[in-house]
Coordinates of C-alpha atoms in Angstrom, one line a residue:
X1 CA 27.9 113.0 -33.4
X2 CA 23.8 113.2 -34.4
X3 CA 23.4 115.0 -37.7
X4 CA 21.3 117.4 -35.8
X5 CA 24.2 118.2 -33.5
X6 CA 26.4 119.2 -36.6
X7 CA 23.4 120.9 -38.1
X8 CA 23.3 123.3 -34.8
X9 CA 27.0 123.7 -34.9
X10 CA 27.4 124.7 -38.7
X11 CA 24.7 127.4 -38.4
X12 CA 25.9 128.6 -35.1
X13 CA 29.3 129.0 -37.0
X14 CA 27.9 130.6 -39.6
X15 CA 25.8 133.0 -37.9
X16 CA 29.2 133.6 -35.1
X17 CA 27.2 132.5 -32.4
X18 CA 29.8 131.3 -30.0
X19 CA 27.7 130.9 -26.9
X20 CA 25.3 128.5 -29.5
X21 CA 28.6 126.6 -30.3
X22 CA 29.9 125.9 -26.9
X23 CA 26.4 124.4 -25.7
X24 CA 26.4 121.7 -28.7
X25 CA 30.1 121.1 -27.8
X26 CA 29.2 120.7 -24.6
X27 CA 26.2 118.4 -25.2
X28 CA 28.5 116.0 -27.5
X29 CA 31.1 115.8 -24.9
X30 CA 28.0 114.6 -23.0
X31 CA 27.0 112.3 -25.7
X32 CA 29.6 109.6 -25.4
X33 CA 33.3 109.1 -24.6
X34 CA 33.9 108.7 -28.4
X35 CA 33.2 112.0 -29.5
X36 CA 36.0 113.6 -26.7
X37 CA 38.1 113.8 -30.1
X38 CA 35.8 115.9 -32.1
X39 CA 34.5 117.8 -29.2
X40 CA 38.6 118.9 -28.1
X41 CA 39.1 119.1 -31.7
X42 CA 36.1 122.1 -31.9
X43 CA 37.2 123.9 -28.9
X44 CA 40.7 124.6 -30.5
X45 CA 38.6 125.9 -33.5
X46 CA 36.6 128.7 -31.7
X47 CA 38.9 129.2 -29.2
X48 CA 41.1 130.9 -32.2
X49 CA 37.4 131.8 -33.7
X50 CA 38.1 129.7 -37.1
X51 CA 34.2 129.8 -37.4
X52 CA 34.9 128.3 -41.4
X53 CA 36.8 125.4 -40.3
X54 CA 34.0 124.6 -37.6
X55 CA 32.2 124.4 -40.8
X56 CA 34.4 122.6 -42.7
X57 CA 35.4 119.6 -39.7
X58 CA 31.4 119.0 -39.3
X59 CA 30.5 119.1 -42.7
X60 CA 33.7 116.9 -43.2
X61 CA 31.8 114.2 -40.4
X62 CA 28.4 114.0 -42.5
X63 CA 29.3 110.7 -44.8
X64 CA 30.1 109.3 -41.4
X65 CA 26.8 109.8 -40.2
X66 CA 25.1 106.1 -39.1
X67 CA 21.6 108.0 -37.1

């Protein structure tokens, strides 16, 4: 997904905003059938509130980044 995307989402995890998180996860799901992995993959994560692995999976996207 767009850095800026994974920006949102890694401050909205570090600052426990869940309502923040489940808007960007909804706009990737919105995005493009491709990112249905990362976007199901992110809803696990909060869903058992691992706000550091959120973190850690979108931080662990960045040297994929092509935009």
């Amino acid at each position: 997904p767009p850095r800026g995307l994974r920006t949102q989402l890694a401050d909205a995890a570090r600052r426990g905003r869940l309502k923040t998180i489940h808007g960007c996860i909804d706009e990737i799901e919105g995005l493009d059938r491709q990112y249905q992995p990362f976007a199901a993959e992110l809803r696990r994560l909060v869903k058992d509130f691992q706000l550091s692995e959120i973190i850690a999976f979108v931080d662990e996207e960045a040297p994929h980044d092509h935009r």
